[in-house]
Structure formats: structure tokens, C-alpha cells
Amino acid sequence: MKKHNFSAGPCILPQEVLKKASEAVVNFNNLDLSLVEISHRSKDFVSVMENARALALEHLGLQNKGYQALFLQGGASTEFLMVAYNLLQDKAAYLNTGTWSSKAIKEAGLFGEVVEIASSKDQNFNYIPKGYTIPTDIDYFHCTSNNTIFGTQLNTFPETSAPLICDMSSDIFSRQLDFSKFDLIYAGAQKNMGPAGTTLVVVKEDILGKVSRTIPSMLDYKVHIGKDSMFNTPAVFPVYVSMLTLEWLKEKGGITAIEKINNQKATLLYTEIDRNPLFKGFVATKEDRSKMNATFNLVDEAHKETFDKLWTEAGINGLNGHRSVGGYRASMYNALPLESVQVLVDVMQELERGA
Ligand SMILES: *Cc1c(COP(=O)(O)O)cnc(C)c1O
């Protein structure tokens, strides 16, 4: 039986998608060839890339609004530097809400002045800073919408006249936002879209071309746009699986429909964390809790051995927290069924009954 996969990333993908993808590895589009052994310039693959790019914009409601979707390589970590390479002339402002924001800040610092306008580092990132002001003399403002490791999520985004850049690696396509407020969104595929190896970048074209430095071709968004995201050989398999996941999402009714289920999953688990006297949540303020990654711990470590045994026996995978937080982390990405969260809640209640 398939495990209840709460892995933080690489993470669960829809079963139907995995099945289709595995078939394409052997025989793609009845070509009697594998997806991974045909030319990326063949019409069969070109249409995969076109479809994936179009679906990404469609889900975000950004078609015909001056945006381009790219499927690049190098992970979200390469976007930390690419964003600054392409956009940071003098000064940029960053909101520091966790490990990934901190890494983005470090990379941007190689290209210009970086102002950390607020940080929750003082409390091991267990809340989202609020009430900060964003300077006006900046090239862009950068934030991380969902903090995969600490389990916090931005519910509101600040108003700024500067371009708004967001790392949405771990919550893209999980909830409805006014995506047109953002000028550049990036997301490593392996959290909510596909296998590791490709990164979605959605960029508003008119913010590009404003820095004076020379940008190496592979790191230049304009070059990738000019080549329809095919400047060099793309990661054909991750792009194909991402396309299948985006098609799956469309069949499910899109972001609005999946968000309803994501809300049910989060409510089910957080209600139990709050009710069950054996558990406590990690995030300090309820409104900052992530609907994708729920971080929690046992009140009494003495229950650890029993709890670990119970959830493992129940077929649950990937529940251990990140080493910088400890405890547990239940990642509830789009493809995780509500039933899996119910299994976890049942195990938490079983532990309580036995305690
Ligand atoms: C996982 C993650 C990253 C890093 O992604 P890579 O593709 O491994 O470079 C960056 N940001 C966030 C929010 C993440 O969850």
C-alpha cells in the first residue's frame, strides 16, 4: 500500500501523474521512444514545454499580462543569485523569515546593498514579522511566502511601489492570491509541482533590463525568455512531470478547488495539535501557521519512542522535523489526500489514549 507521505521535499506527487510519467519514460506519446531519449527540439517535447509554461500562467491568472513563465535549472537556490544578478543595481530590501530567506539575503549581498527590513531570527523564526516599513529607494523587495522549515506562512503581502519578488517554492499553486501584485515569483519544482531538477520562474518582463552589469547568458532571464525557455537542454523529465501535475490540478478545479482541501487538511491537523494535551505547536502566533508545513512537538519527550513507532506502523513517512527546529513536521502539499492527515490525527489520539 502507498505510504502516507508527509515529506517536506522532494515530496508527494499525485499517483496518476507518477503512473503517466513512468509510462512516458518507456514509451512517450506512442513514439516507441522514451521521453528522456528524444530531442528537446522535437515537436513532442516543444509542446510539453509550451503547455507547461502556459498552464503555469493560467493557474496564476497571469496570461496576457506581460508575464513569462520559465522552467530553469539550478533549483530555487540559483534564483537567490539570479534575482539579484538581474535586478539589483544599488539596493534591495529583504524580509528575513527563515533559512531560505537568509540564504537569499546572503547571495544578494554579492551584488549590491541589501537591507534586512525585519527578521524573526530572534525567536528561531517562529513568527512572521509585521509592522515594518519598506524603503522607497530600492530596486525590489523580496520575501518568502512559506517557510518550509519553520512552518510559518505569509497571509498578507506588503504594499510597495518597488517590484515585489517572492520565493514561493513551498506553497505555489496551493492557495489563491492576487498574483498580479508580484513582479517575479520563483519556485523549485520539488515542493508542490514535480521532481527536483527544474525551477519555475514567472517574471513580469518590464522589470528586466534595468541593471548596468553584464549578465552571463545562463543567468540572464531575458536570454531564457528570448529562447522560449529552451536556451539550453531543459530538464525534460522534471518539466514533463510538472506539466502533468499542472494538468492534474486543472482537472481538480485549479487553485481555488485545491485550496479548499488544503484548508480542510490544515484545520484537521492544527485542531488536533491544539486539543491534544500531549502535543504543542512550534509557531508562536496562530495566524502565521503554514497550511503546507505544520511544525509541532511532543510536550513530553518520554512519548517519543511510542509515537514514532505508532506513526511508522500506520504507514506514515517523512514526519521528522528539520534539525533546526526538531520535533515533527507534517508537510501537506497539494497531492496529499485528506485521508492521510486523518491517519496522522488518529495516531495522535491513539497515543493520548495509551498515555
Ligand atoms: C526547498 C526550498 C528552497 C531551496 O530549493 P532548491 O530547489 O533545493 O534550491 C528555497 N526556498 C524555499 C522556500 C524552499 O522550501
mmCIF file of C-alpha atoms and ligand atoms in Angstrom:
data_model
loop_
_atom_site.group_PDB
_atom_site.id
_atom_site.type_symbol
_atom_site.label_atom_id
_atom_site.label_comp_id
_atom_site.label_asym_id
_atom_site.label_seq_id
_atom_site.Cartn_x
_atom_site.Cartn_y
_atom_site.Cartn_z
ATOM 1 C CA MET A 1 0.000 0.000 0.000
ATOM 2 C CA LYS A 2 1.168 3.539 -0.776
ATOM 3 C CA LYS A 3 2.630 5.369 2.238
ATOM 4 C CA HIS A 4 1.079 8.491 3.729
ATOM 5 C CA ASN A 5 3.841 10.765 2.533
ATOM 6 C CA PHE A 6 4.342 13.904 4.632
ATOM 7 C CA SER A 7 7.840 14.524 3.243
ATOM 8 C CA ALA A 8 8.855 18.206 3.077
ATOM 9 C CA GLY A 9 10.578 17.938 -0.290
ATOM 10 C CA PRO A 10 11.104 16.200 -2.571
ATOM 11 C CA CYS A 11 7.539 15.409 -1.744
ATOM 12 C CA ILE A 12 4.393 13.567 -2.670
ATOM 13 C CA LEU A 13 3.075 13.827 -6.227
ATOM 14 C CA PRO A 14 -0.310 12.600 -7.480
ATOM 15 C CA GLN A 15 -0.341 8.842 -8.133
ATOM 16 C CA GLU A 16 -1.937 9.351 -11.557
ATOM 17 C CA VAL A 17 0.889 11.688 -12.502
ATOM 18 C CA LEU A 18 3.576 9.226 -11.428
ATOM 19 C CA LYS A 19 1.910 6.470 -13.402
ATOM 20 C CA LYS A 20 1.690 8.540 -16.565
ATOM 21 C CA ALA A 21 5.255 9.781 -16.111
ATOM 22 C CA SER A 22 6.593 6.263 -15.704
ATOM 23 C CA GLU A 23 4.864 5.203 -18.928
ATOM 24 C CA ALA A 24 6.399 8.154 -20.784
ATOM 25 C CA VAL A 25 9.864 7.094 -19.661
ATOM 26 C CA VAL A 26 9.373 3.869 -21.609
ATOM 27 C CA ASN A 27 7.165 4.987 -24.489
ATOM 28 C CA PHE A 28 6.290 8.646 -24.878
ATOM 29 C CA ASN A 29 3.248 9.690 -26.953
ATOM 30 C CA ASN A 30 3.313 6.259 -28.669
ATOM 31 C CA LEU A 31 6.547 7.252 -30.406
ATOM 32 C CA ASP A 32 8.173 3.964 -29.370
ATOM 33 C CA LEU A 33 10.812 6.167 -27.796
ATOM 34 C CA SER A 34 11.372 7.370 -24.262
ATOM 35 C CA LEU A 35 10.652 10.949 -23.244
ATOM 36 C CA VAL A 36 14.238 11.101 -21.982
ATOM 37 C CA GLU A 37 15.846 9.931 -25.214
ATOM 38 C CA ILE A 38 14.263 12.241 -27.766
ATOM 39 C CA SER A 39 15.435 15.672 -28.831
ATOM 40 C CA HIS A 40 14.224 18.540 -26.692
ATOM 41 C CA ARG A 41 13.727 20.317 -30.049
ATOM 42 C CA SER A 42 11.312 17.643 -31.276
ATOM 43 C CA LYS A 43 7.739 18.814 -31.665
ATOM 44 C CA ASP A 44 6.579 16.396 -28.992
ATOM 45 C CA PHE A 45 8.809 17.935 -26.351
ATOM 46 C CA VAL A 46 8.410 21.516 -27.546
ATOM 47 C CA SER A 47 4.692 21.121 -26.972
ATOM 48 C CA VAL A 48 5.363 19.831 -23.429
ATOM 49 C CA MET A 49 7.379 22.960 -22.655
ATOM 50 C CA GLU A 50 4.785 25.247 -24.235
ATOM 51 C CA ASN A 51 1.980 23.547 -22.371
ATOM 52 C CA ALA A 52 3.801 23.654 -19.015
ATOM 53 C CA ARG A 53 4.570 27.350 -19.403
ATOM 54 C CA ALA A 54 1.013 28.173 -20.448
ATOM 55 C CA LEU A 55 -0.537 26.134 -17.620
ATOM 56 C CA ALA A 56 1.637 27.850 -15.013
ATOM 57 C CA LEU A 57 0.463 31.288 -16.177
ATOM 58 C CA GLU A 58 -3.131 30.105 -16.487
ATOM 59 C CA HIS A 59 -3.277 28.761 -12.915
ATOM 60 C CA LEU A 60 -1.852 32.024 -11.608
ATOM 61 C CA GLY A 61 -4.234 34.116 -13.732
ATOM 62 C CA LEU A 62 -1.311 35.838 -15.429
ATOM 63 C CA GLN A 63 -1.871 35.150 -19.127
ATOM 64 C CA ASN A 64 -1.597 38.177 -21.398
ATOM 65 C CA LYS A 65 -0.467 40.405 -18.556
ATOM 66 C CA GLY A 66 3.154 40.863 -19.563
ATOM 67 C CA TYR A 67 4.459 37.824 -17.688
ATOM 68 C CA GLN A 68 6.643 34.973 -18.921
ATOM 69 C CA ALA A 69 6.943 31.546 -17.317
ATOM 70 C CA LEU A 70 10.332 29.810 -17.478
ATOM 71 C CA PHE A 71 11.449 26.351 -16.414
ATOM 72 C CA LEU A 72 15.088 26.759 -15.411
ATOM 73 C CA GLN A 73 17.693 24.584 -13.715
ATOM 74 C CA GLY A 74 19.749 25.089 -10.586
ATOM 75 C CA GLY A 75 16.893 24.978 -8.077
ATOM 76 C CA ALA A 76 15.392 27.845 -6.128
ATOM 77 C CA SER A 77 18.877 28.352 -4.689
ATOM 78 C CA THR A 78 20.109 29.595 -8.069
ATOM 79 C CA GLU A 79 17.231 32.091 -8.136
ATOM 80 C CA PHE A 80 18.622 33.609 -4.930
ATOM 81 C CA LEU A 81 21.541 34.895 -7.007
ATOM 82 C CA MET A 82 19.783 35.252 -10.370
ATOM 83 C CA VAL A 83 17.201 37.632 -8.927
ATOM 84 C CA ALA A 84 19.957 39.910 -7.660
ATOM 85 C CA TYR A 85 22.101 39.493 -10.768
ATOM 86 C CA ASN A 86 19.209 40.646 -12.967
ATOM 87 C CA LEU A 87 17.535 43.223 -10.720
ATOM 88 C CA LEU A 88 19.847 44.602 -8.048
ATOM 89 C CA GLN A 89 21.526 47.789 -9.209
ATOM 90 C CA ASP A 90 22.025 49.626 -5.903
ATOM 91 C CA LYS A 91 19.845 48.483 -3.051
ATOM 92 C CA ALA A 92 17.224 45.818 -2.306
ATOM 93 C CA ALA A 93 15.066 45.139 0.758
ATOM 94 C CA TYR A 94 14.546 41.634 2.157
ATOM 95 C CA LEU A 95 12.219 40.222 4.781
ATOM 96 C CA ASN A 96 14.010 37.511 6.753
ATOM 97 C CA THR A 97 11.615 34.769 7.816
ATOM 98 C CA GLY A 98 13.834 31.710 7.843
ATOM 99 C CA THR A 99 16.683 29.664 6.438
ATOM 100 C CA TRP A 100 15.720 30.202 2.813
ATOM 101 C CA SER A 101 15.274 33.964 3.180
ATOM 102 C CA SER A 102 18.645 34.123 4.948
ATOM 103 C CA LYS A 103 20.281 32.300 2.066
ATOM 104 C CA ALA A 104 18.634 34.626 -0.460
ATOM 105 C CA ILE A 105 19.925 37.636 1.518
ATOM 106 C CA LYS A 106 23.454 36.248 1.549
ATOM 107 C CA GLU A 107 23.532 35.747 -2.218
ATOM 108 C CA ALA A 108 22.007 39.167 -2.972
ATOM 109 C CA GLY A 109 24.717 40.770 -0.864
ATOM 110 C CA LEU A 110 27.223 39.797 -3.566
ATOM 111 C CA PHE A 111 25.574 42.240 -5.974
ATOM 112 C CA GLY A 112 24.677 45.356 -4.006
ATOM 113 C CA GLU A 113 23.368 46.765 -0.755
ATOM 114 C CA VAL A 114 20.833 44.561 0.972
ATOM 115 C CA VAL A 115 18.610 45.925 3.719
ATOM 116 C CA GLU A 116 17.072 43.340 6.013
ATOM 117 C CA ILE A 117 13.953 45.292 6.904
ATOM 118 C CA ALA A 118 12.681 42.830 9.512
ATOM 119 C CA SER A 119 13.610 39.408 10.838
ATOM 120 C CA SER A 120 12.151 36.792 13.162
ATOM 121 C CA LYS A 121 15.548 35.241 13.799
ATOM 122 C CA ASP A 122 15.403 36.333 17.473
ATOM 123 C CA GLN A 123 12.745 33.649 18.095
ATOM 124 C CA ASN A 124 14.151 30.959 15.794
ATOM 125 C CA PHE A 125 11.759 32.168 13.070
ATOM 126 C CA ASN A 126 8.594 31.039 14.842
ATOM 127 C CA TYR A 127 6.570 34.073 13.697
ATOM 128 C CA ILE A 128 6.202 36.461 10.756
ATOM 129 C CA PRO A 129 7.429 39.990 11.483
ATOM 130 C CA LYS A 130 4.815 42.698 10.961
ATOM 131 C CA GLY A 131 4.582 46.460 11.066
ATOM 132 C CA TYR A 132 7.820 47.136 9.225
ATOM 133 C CA THR A 133 8.253 49.841 6.620
ATOM 134 C CA ILE A 134 9.765 49.223 3.246
ATOM 135 C CA PRO A 135 12.139 51.927 1.998
ATOM 136 C CA THR A 136 11.167 53.563 -1.286
ATOM 137 C CA ASP A 137 14.652 53.924 -2.779
ATOM 138 C CA ILE A 138 15.059 50.221 -3.552
ATOM 139 C CA ASP A 139 15.315 48.136 -6.709
ATOM 140 C CA TYR A 140 12.967 45.465 -5.316
ATOM 141 C CA PHE A 141 11.506 43.896 -2.199
ATOM 142 C CA HIS A 142 11.985 40.141 -1.611
ATOM 143 C CA CYS A 143 10.041 37.823 0.662
ATOM 144 C CA THR A 144 9.458 34.088 1.151
ATOM 145 C CA SER A 145 5.765 33.226 1.135
ATOM 146 C CA ASN A 146 6.036 29.956 3.051
ATOM 147 C CA ASN A 147 8.836 28.937 5.389
ATOM 148 C CA THR A 148 9.137 25.238 4.750
ATOM 149 C CA ILE A 149 11.439 24.519 7.696
ATOM 150 C CA PHE A 150 9.794 26.578 10.445
ATOM 151 C CA GLY A 151 6.171 26.176 9.339
ATOM 152 C CA THR A 152 5.194 29.816 9.003
ATOM 153 C CA GLN A 153 3.407 31.441 6.074
ATOM 154 C CA LEU A 154 2.706 34.993 4.965
ATOM 155 C CA ASN A 155 -1.007 35.664 4.897
ATOM 156 C CA THR A 156 -0.688 39.218 3.711
ATOM 157 C CA PHE A 157 1.903 40.773 1.475
ATOM 158 C CA PRO A 158 3.094 44.328 1.927
ATOM 159 C CA GLU A 159 2.203 47.133 -0.427
ATOM 160 C CA THR A 160 5.269 48.508 -2.121
ATOM 161 C CA SER A 161 5.898 50.637 -5.175
ATOM 162 C CA ALA A 162 9.076 48.638 -5.841
ATOM 163 C CA PRO A 163 8.930 45.315 -7.713
ATOM 164 C CA LEU A 164 7.685 42.550 -5.421
ATOM 165 C CA ILE A 165 9.743 39.352 -5.637
ATOM 166 C CA CYS A 166 8.676 36.175 -3.891
ATOM 167 C CA ASP A 167 10.151 32.747 -3.262
ATOM 168 C CA MET A 168 7.002 30.581 -3.394
ATOM 169 C CA SER A 169 8.835 27.257 -3.548
ATOM 170 C CA SER A 170 6.725 25.536 -0.936
ATOM 171 C CA ASP A 171 3.265 26.995 -1.429
ATOM 172 C CA ILE A 172 2.902 27.855 -5.099
ATOM 173 C CA PHE A 173 -0.417 26.633 -6.571
ATOM 174 C CA SER A 174 -1.711 25.870 -3.060
ATOM 175 C CA ARG A 175 -3.778 28.991 -2.425
ATOM 176 C CA GLN A 176 -5.386 31.812 -4.328
ATOM 177 C CA LEU A 177 -3.571 35.161 -4.232
ATOM 178 C CA ASP A 178 -3.641 38.196 -6.448
ATOM 179 C CA PHE A 179 -0.545 37.013 -8.292
ATOM 180 C CA SER A 180 -0.514 40.145 -10.440
ATOM 181 C CA LYS A 181 0.798 42.012 -7.392
ATOM 182 C CA PHE A 182 4.054 40.113 -7.814
ATOM 183 C CA ASP A 183 6.672 41.012 -10.384
ATOM 184 C CA LEU A 184 8.727 37.853 -10.059
ATOM 185 C CA ILE A 185 7.765 34.544 -8.468
ATOM 186 C CA TYR A 186 10.073 31.560 -8.291
ATOM 187 C CA ALA A 187 9.620 28.031 -7.021
ATOM 188 C CA GLY A 188 11.741 24.903 -7.036
ATOM 189 C CA ALA A 189 9.548 22.164 -8.523
ATOM 190 C CA GLN A 190 10.068 19.552 -5.828
ATOM 191 C CA LYS A 191 7.737 21.003 -3.195
ATOM 192 C CA ASN A 192 4.407 21.284 -4.916
ATOM 193 C CA MET A 193 4.824 20.728 -8.634
ATOM 194 C CA GLY A 194 7.173 17.987 -9.771
ATOM 195 C CA PRO A 195 10.505 16.249 -9.301
ATOM 196 C CA ALA A 196 13.655 18.160 -8.358
ATOM 197 C CA GLY A 197 15.615 19.498 -11.305
ATOM 198 C CA THR A 198 13.560 22.383 -12.580
ATOM 199 C CA THR A 199 12.535 25.732 -11.136
ATOM 200 C CA LEU A 200 9.539 27.741 -12.231
ATOM 201 C CA VAL A 201 10.205 31.441 -12.683
ATOM 202 C CA VAL A 202 7.289 33.722 -13.508
ATOM 203 C CA VAL A 203 8.533 37.176 -14.329
ATOM 204 C CA LYS A 204 6.961 40.407 -15.497
ATOM 205 C CA GLU A 205 9.059 41.318 -18.484
ATOM 206 C CA ASP A 206 9.106 45.063 -17.936
ATOM 207 C CA ILE A 207 11.203 44.800 -14.742
ATOM 208 C CA LEU A 208 14.120 43.320 -16.684
ATOM 209 C CA GLY A 209 16.974 45.027 -18.499
ATOM 210 C CA LYS A 210 17.478 47.801 -15.938
ATOM 211 C CA VAL A 211 20.808 46.870 -14.374
ATOM 212 C CA SER A 212 24.041 48.090 -15.891
ATOM 213 C CA ARG A 213 26.166 44.980 -15.320
ATOM 214 C CA THR A 214 26.792 42.308 -17.929
ATOM 215 C CA ILE A 215 24.876 39.126 -17.109
ATOM 216 C CA PRO A 216 26.194 35.719 -18.206
ATOM 217 C CA SER A 217 23.735 34.152 -20.661
ATOM 218 C CA MET A 218 22.683 31.199 -18.497
ATOM 219 C CA LEU A 219 21.841 33.575 -15.639
ATOM 220 C CA ASP A 220 20.021 36.155 -17.734
ATOM 221 C CA TYR A 221 16.217 35.931 -17.604
ATOM 222 C CA LYS A 222 15.972 37.842 -20.892
ATOM 223 C CA VAL A 223 18.083 35.232 -22.661
ATOM 224 C CA HIS A 224 15.820 32.434 -21.420
ATOM 225 C CA ILE A 225 12.699 34.368 -22.411
ATOM 226 C CA GLY A 226 14.152 35.021 -25.868
ATOM 227 C CA LYS A 227 14.696 31.286 -26.335
ATOM 228 C CA ASP A 228 11.259 30.230 -25.049
ATOM 229 C CA SER A 229 12.852 28.568 -22.012
ATOM 230 C CA MET A 230 14.976 26.391 -24.307
ATOM 231 C CA PHE A 231 18.285 28.286 -24.323
ATOM 232 C CA ASN A 232 19.989 25.010 -23.478
ATOM 233 C CA THR A 233 18.673 21.489 -22.921
ATOM 234 C CA PRO A 234 15.933 21.795 -20.323
ATOM 235 C CA ALA A 235 15.379 19.186 -17.607
ATOM 236 C CA VAL A 236 12.945 17.291 -19.823
ATOM 237 C CA PHE A 237 11.636 14.813 -17.255
ATOM 238 C CA PRO A 238 11.017 17.306 -14.404
ATOM 239 C CA VAL A 239 9.343 19.700 -16.862
ATOM 240 C CA TYR A 240 7.123 16.910 -18.197
ATOM 241 C CA VAL A 241 6.080 15.779 -14.725
ATOM 242 C CA SER A 242 5.431 19.397 -13.723
ATOM 243 C CA MET A 243 3.208 19.733 -16.781
ATOM 244 C CA LEU A 244 1.289 16.607 -15.767
ATOM 245 C CA THR A 245 0.839 17.951 -12.225
ATOM 246 C CA LEU A 246 -0.445 21.258 -13.580
ATOM 247 C CA GLU A 247 -2.902 19.337 -15.788
ATOM 248 C CA TRP A 248 -3.945 17.275 -12.754
ATOM 249 C CA LEU A 249 -4.528 20.489 -10.826
ATOM 250 C CA LYS A 250 -6.664 21.847 -13.650
ATOM 251 C CA GLU A 251 -8.807 18.712 -13.663
ATOM 252 C CA LYS A 252 -9.245 19.114 -9.898
ATOM 253 C CA GLY A 253 -10.665 22.588 -10.449
ATOM 254 C CA GLY A 254 -7.483 24.641 -10.118
ATOM 255 C CA ILE A 255 -6.047 26.545 -7.185
ATOM 256 C CA THR A 256 -9.437 27.560 -5.762
ATOM 257 C CA ALA A 257 -10.575 23.949 -5.508
ATOM 258 C CA ILE A 258 -7.301 22.593 -4.092
ATOM 259 C CA GLU A 259 -7.145 25.453 -1.575
ATOM 260 C CA LYS A 260 -10.433 24.259 -0.047
ATOM 261 C CA ILE A 261 -8.945 20.808 0.540
ATOM 262 C CA ASN A 262 -5.670 22.306 1.788
ATOM 263 C CA ASN A 263 -7.668 24.351 4.300
ATOM 264 C CA GLN A 264 -9.511 21.220 5.480
ATOM 265 C CA LYS A 265 -6.233 19.343 5.940
ATOM 266 C CA ALA A 266 -4.635 22.187 7.897
ATOM 267 C CA THR A 267 -7.702 22.701 10.086
ATOM 268 C CA LEU A 268 -7.909 18.979 10.853
ATOM 269 C CA LEU A 269 -4.285 18.760 11.976
ATOM 270 C CA TYR A 270 -3.983 22.088 13.823
ATOM 271 C CA THR A 271 -7.223 21.425 15.687
ATOM 272 C CA GLU A 272 -5.715 18.188 16.970
ATOM 273 C CA ILE A 273 -2.363 19.811 17.852
ATOM 274 C CA ASP A 274 -4.267 22.415 19.896
ATOM 275 C CA ARG A 275 -6.665 19.927 21.501
ATOM 276 C CA ASN A 276 -4.340 17.055 22.313
ATOM 277 C CA PRO A 277 -2.549 17.730 25.630
ATOM 278 C CA LEU A 278 0.417 15.609 24.507
ATOM 279 C CA PHE A 279 1.333 17.981 21.643
ATOM 280 C CA LYS A 280 2.302 21.594 21.144
ATOM 281 C CA GLY A 281 2.753 23.654 18.008
ATOM 282 C CA PHE A 282 6.058 25.342 17.180
ATOM 283 C CA VAL A 283 4.712 28.563 15.640
ATOM 284 C CA ALA A 284 4.029 31.299 18.224
ATOM 285 C CA THR A 285 1.116 33.045 16.512
ATOM 286 C CA LYS A 286 -1.748 31.031 15.085
ATOM 287 C CA GLU A 287 -2.317 33.412 12.178
ATOM 288 C CA ASP A 288 1.271 32.751 10.992
ATOM 289 C CA ARG A 289 0.882 28.974 10.817
ATOM 290 C CA SER A 290 1.644 27.399 7.473
ATOM 291 C CA LYS A 291 -1.065 25.387 5.753
ATOM 292 C CA MET A 292 1.637 23.475 3.899
ATOM 293 C CA ASN A 293 4.109 22.560 6.655
ATOM 294 C CA ALA A 294 2.784 22.082 10.190
ATOM 295 C CA THR A 295 5.559 22.022 12.813
ATOM 296 C CA PHE A 296 4.830 20.525 16.217
ATOM 297 C CA ASN A 297 6.397 18.615 19.063
ATOM 298 C CA LEU A 298 5.611 16.385 21.980
ATOM 299 C CA VAL A 299 5.137 18.176 25.295
ATOM 300 C CA ASP A 300 6.970 15.302 26.975
ATOM 301 C CA GLU A 301 9.833 13.672 25.068
ATOM 302 C CA ALA A 302 9.151 10.474 27.022
ATOM 303 C CA HIS A 303 6.404 9.677 24.477
ATOM 304 C CA LYS A 304 8.758 9.897 21.518
ATOM 305 C CA GLU A 305 9.549 6.226 21.117
ATOM 306 C CA THR A 306 5.889 5.176 21.253
ATOM 307 C CA PHE A 307 4.732 7.955 18.946
ATOM 308 C CA ASP A 308 7.457 7.226 16.380
ATOM 309 C CA LYS A 309 6.505 3.564 16.427
ATOM 310 C CA LEU A 310 2.790 4.311 16.035
ATOM 311 C CA TRP A 311 3.090 6.608 13.035
ATOM 312 C CA THR A 312 5.630 4.403 11.309
ATOM 313 C CA GLU A 313 3.315 1.397 11.728
ATOM 314 C CA ALA A 314 0.420 3.452 10.365
ATOM 315 C CA GLY A 315 2.329 3.820 7.082
ATOM 316 C CA ILE A 316 3.334 7.451 7.611
ATOM 317 C CA ASN A 317 6.559 8.683 6.006
ATOM 318 C CA GLY A 318 8.601 11.858 6.381
ATOM 319 C CA LEU A 319 7.266 13.228 9.660
ATOM 320 C CA ASN A 320 10.549 14.138 11.339
ATOM 321 C CA GLY A 321 11.125 17.863 11.785
ATOM 322 C CA HIS A 322 14.055 19.722 10.279
ATOM 323 C CA ARG A 323 17.152 19.571 12.506
ATOM 324 C CA SER A 324 16.995 23.327 13.179
ATOM 325 C CA VAL A 325 13.520 23.009 14.709
ATOM 326 C CA GLY A 326 13.358 19.410 15.970
ATOM 327 C CA GLY A 327 10.117 17.609 16.715
ATOM 328 C CA TYR A 328 7.794 16.878 13.826
ATOM 329 C CA ARG A 329 6.769 18.455 10.557
ATOM 330 C CA ALA A 330 3.755 17.344 8.584
ATOM 331 C CA SER A 331 4.002 18.672 5.037
ATOM 332 C CA MET A 332 0.570 18.738 3.441
ATOM 333 C CA TYR A 333 1.231 19.647 -0.164
ATOM 334 C CA ASN A 334 -1.459 19.608 -2.872
ATOM 335 C CA ALA A 335 -1.148 15.895 -3.660
ATOM 336 C CA LEU A 336 -1.508 14.722 -0.047
ATOM 337 C CA PRO A 337 -5.032 13.371 0.469
ATOM 338 C CA LEU A 338 -7.166 14.469 3.422
ATOM 339 C CA GLU A 339 -7.288 10.785 4.463
ATOM 340 C CA SER A 340 -3.542 10.829 5.177
ATOM 341 C CA VAL A 341 -3.992 13.714 7.618
ATOM 342 C CA GLN A 342 -6.823 11.767 9.265
ATOM 343 C CA VAL A 343 -4.452 8.809 9.722
ATOM 344 C CA LEU A 344 -1.963 11.096 11.483
ATOM 345 C CA VAL A 345 -4.662 12.579 13.714
ATOM 346 C CA ASP A 346 -5.866 9.067 14.598
ATOM 347 C CA VAL A 347 -2.317 8.131 15.618
ATOM 348 C CA MET A 348 -2.036 11.245 17.804
ATOM 349 C CA GLN A 349 -5.294 10.276 19.532
ATOM 350 C CA GLU A 350 -4.142 6.696 19.944
ATOM 351 C CA LEU A 351 -1.018 7.955 21.690
ATOM 352 C CA GLU A 352 -3.177 10.045 24.014
ATOM 353 C CA ARG A 353 -5.384 7.063 24.899
ATOM 354 C CA GLY A 354 -2.350 4.942 25.717
ATOM 355 C CA ALA A 355 -0.566 7.610 27.757
HETATM 356 C C1 LIG B 1 13.367 23.977 -0.646
HETATM 357 C C2 LIG B 1 13.341 25.452 -0.716
HETATM 358 C C3 LIG B 1 14.353 26.182 -1.368
HETATM 359 C C4 LIG B 1 15.554 25.523 -1.990
HETATM 360 O O1 LIG B 1 15.210 24.898 -3.147
HETATM 361 P P1 LIG B 1 16.295 24.135 -4.070
HETATM 362 O O2 LIG B 1 15.496 23.847 -5.287
HETATM 363 O O3 LIG B 1 16.731 22.935 -3.310
HETATM 364 O O4 LIG B 1 17.425 25.074 -4.321
HETATM 365 C C5 LIG B 1 14.216 27.553 -1.430
HETATM 366 N N1 LIG B 1 13.182 28.182 -0.871
HETATM 367 C C6 LIG B 1 12.203 27.529 -0.218
HETATM 368 C C7 LIG B 1 11.070 28.276 0.385
HETATM 369 C C8 LIG B 1 12.254 26.135 -0.127
HETATM 370 O O5 LIG B 1 11.282 25.467 0.523
#
